[in-house]
Amino acid sequence: MARYMAEQSDSTFLADVLKIALGVFIGSLLAAFVYTKYMAWEMNRALGQVNTALTKETQRMWSETNQSIQRTERATQQRTAAEQIEKDRISEQVRQRQIAQQREAELDARRQVAWERYYQPSAGCKADSSTMACANAFMAAKKRFLEQYQD
């Protein structure tokens, strides 16, 4: 090695050192560039995975929200339908009750007309209906009328 060094001049030695230093520097720059590109690629890949995961999660949340809205709407529609059915049932009951009351009133009116045609008090009871005999005659006639009367 000493012979090698002795044969070389200082200028070529410095040129060789400079070449080596330049090679190391360029190699370091290339390594830094490759490392930077690799890190950028890793970052893009990670961001892509995060973006995909966020997209899936967002879609899942929208799906759940839509399902919840649909369930709420169905429940509201069912409740509204049940309320309408109940209102209709109550309305029908009221209508049936009114019809029954009207029939009863008509029956009572016909019965009263028939009673007035049936019962003719005596002349003494027409003058004073507060006597016991008139009251008994009225009650007996009413009983016979109700036993015979059919509508």
Coordinates of C-alpha atoms in Angstrom, one line a residue:
M1 CA 0.0 0.0 0.0
A2 CA 2.8 2.3 0.7
R3 CA 4.1 1.8 -2.8
Y4 CA 0.7 2.6 -4.2
M5 CA 0.6 5.8 -2.2
A6 CA 4.1 6.7 -3.2
E7 CA 3.4 6.4 -6.9
Q8 CA 0.3 8.6 -6.7
S9 CA 0.4 12.3 -6.5
D10 CA -1.6 14.3 -4.1
S11 CA -3.8 15.7 -6.9
T12 CA -5.0 12.3 -8.0
F13 CA -5.5 11.2 -4.4
L14 CA -7.7 14.2 -3.8
A15 CA -9.5 13.6 -7.0
D16 CA -10.2 10.0 -5.9
V17 CA -11.4 11.1 -2.5
L18 CA -13.6 13.7 -4.1
K19 CA -15.0 11.0 -6.5
I20 CA -15.7 8.7 -3.5
A21 CA -17.3 11.6 -1.6
L22 CA -19.4 12.6 -4.6
G23 CA -20.4 8.9 -5.0
V24 CA -21.4 8.7 -1.4
F25 CA -23.3 12.0 -1.6
I26 CA -25.2 10.9 -4.8
G27 CA -25.9 7.5 -3.2
S28 CA -27.2 9.3 -0.1
L29 CA -29.4 11.5 -2.2
L30 CA -30.7 8.6 -4.2
A31 CA -31.4 6.7 -0.9
A32 CA -33.2 9.7 0.5
F33 CA -35.2 10.1 -2.7
V34 CA -36.1 6.4 -2.7
Y35 CA -37.0 6.6 1.0
T36 CA -39.1 9.7 0.4
K37 CA -40.9 8.0 -2.5
Y38 CA -41.5 4.8 -0.4
M39 CA -42.9 6.9 2.5
A40 CA -45.2 8.8 0.1
W41 CA -46.4 5.5 -1.4
E42 CA -47.0 4.1 2.1
M43 CA -48.8 7.2 3.1
N44 CA -51.0 7.1 -0.1
R45 CA -51.8 3.4 0.5
A46 CA -52.7 4.1 4.2
L47 CA -54.8 7.1 3.1
G48 CA -56.5 4.9 0.6
Q49 CA -57.3 2.3 3.2
V50 CA -58.6 4.9 5.6
N51 CA -60.7 6.5 2.8
T52 CA -62.1 3.0 1.9
A53 CA -62.9 2.3 5.6
L54 CA -64.5 5.7 6.0
T55 CA -66.6 5.2 2.9
K56 CA -67.8 1.8 4.1
E57 CA -68.5 3.3 7.5
T58 CA -70.4 6.2 6.0
Q59 CA -72.4 3.9 3.8
R60 CA -73.2 1.7 6.8
M61 CA -74.3 4.7 8.9
W62 CA -76.5 6.0 6.0
S63 CA -78.0 2.5 5.7
E64 CA -78.7 2.3 9.4
T65 CA -80.2 5.8 9.4
N66 CA -82.4 5.0 6.4
Q67 CA -83.6 1.8 8.0
S68 CA -84.3 3.7 11.2
I69 CA -86.3 6.3 9.3
Q70 CA -88.2 3.6 7.5
R71 CA -89.0 1.8 10.7
T72 CA -90.2 5.1 12.3
E73 CA -92.3 5.8 9.2
R74 CA -93.8 2.3 9.3
A75 CA -94.5 2.6 13.0
T76 CA -96.1 6.0 12.5
Q77 CA -98.2 4.6 9.6
Q78 CA -99.3 1.6 11.7
R79 CA -100.1 3.9 14.6
T80 CA -102.1 6.2 12.4
A81 CA -103.9 3.3 10.8
A82 CA -104.7 1.8 14.3
E83 CA -106.0 5.2 15.4
Q84 CA -108.2 5.5 12.3
I85 CA -109.6 2.0 12.9
E86 CA -110.3 2.9 16.5
K87 CA -112.0 6.2 15.4
D88 CA -114.0 4.3 12.9
R89 CA -115.0 1.7 15.5
I90 CA -116.1 4.4 17.9
S91 CA -117.9 6.3 15.2
E92 CA -119.8 3.1 14.2
Q93 CA -120.7 2.4 17.9
V94 CA -122.0 6.0 18.2
R95 CA -124.0 5.6 15.0
Q96 CA -125.4 2.2 16.1
R97 CA -126.3 3.7 19.5
Q98 CA -128.1 6.6 17.8
I99 CA -130.0 4.2 15.5
A100 CA -131.0 2.2 18.5
Q101 CA -132.1 5.3 20.4
Q102 CA -134.1 6.5 17.3
R103 CA -135.7 3.1 17.0
E104 CA -136.5 3.1 20.7
A105 CA -138.0 6.6 20.4
E106 CA -140.1 5.6 17.4
L107 CA -141.2 2.5 19.3
D108 CA -142.2 4.5 22.3
A109 CA -144.1 7.0 20.1
R110 CA -146.0 4.2 18.4
R111 CA -146.7 2.6 21.8
Q112 CA -147.9 5.9 23.2
V113 CA -150.2 6.4 20.2
A114 CA -151.5 2.9 20.6
W115 CA -152.0 3.4 24.3
E116 CA -154.0 6.6 23.7
R117 CA -156.3 4.7 21.3
Y118 CA -156.6 1.8 23.6
Y119 CA -157.3 3.5 26.9
Q120 CA -160.4 5.5 27.2
P121 CA -161.0 6.5 30.8
S122 CA -164.5 6.5 32.2
A123 CA -166.4 9.8 32.4
G124 CA -165.8 10.0 36.2
C125 CA -162.0 9.4 35.7
K126 CA -161.9 12.1 33.1
A127 CA -163.3 14.6 35.6
D128 CA -161.1 13.5 38.5
S129 CA -158.3 11.0 37.7
S130 CA -156.7 11.3 41.2
T131 CA -159.1 8.8 42.9
M132 CA -157.9 5.4 43.9
A133 CA -160.5 3.6 41.6
C134 CA -159.3 5.6 38.6
A135 CA -155.6 4.9 39.4
N136 CA -156.4 1.1 39.8
A137 CA -158.4 1.1 36.5
F138 CA -155.5 2.9 34.8
M139 CA -152.9 0.5 36.1
A140 CA -155.1 -2.6 35.2
A141 CA -155.6 -1.2 31.6
K142 CA -151.9 -0.5 31.3
K143 CA -151.0 -4.0 32.3
R144 CA -153.5 -5.5 29.9
F145 CA -152.2 -3.2 27.1
L146 CA -148.6 -4.1 27.7
E147 CA -149.4 -7.9 27.7
Q148 CA -151.3 -7.5 24.4
Y149 CA -149.1 -4.9 22.7
Q150 CA -146.6 -6.2 20.2
D151 CA -144.7 -4.0 17.8

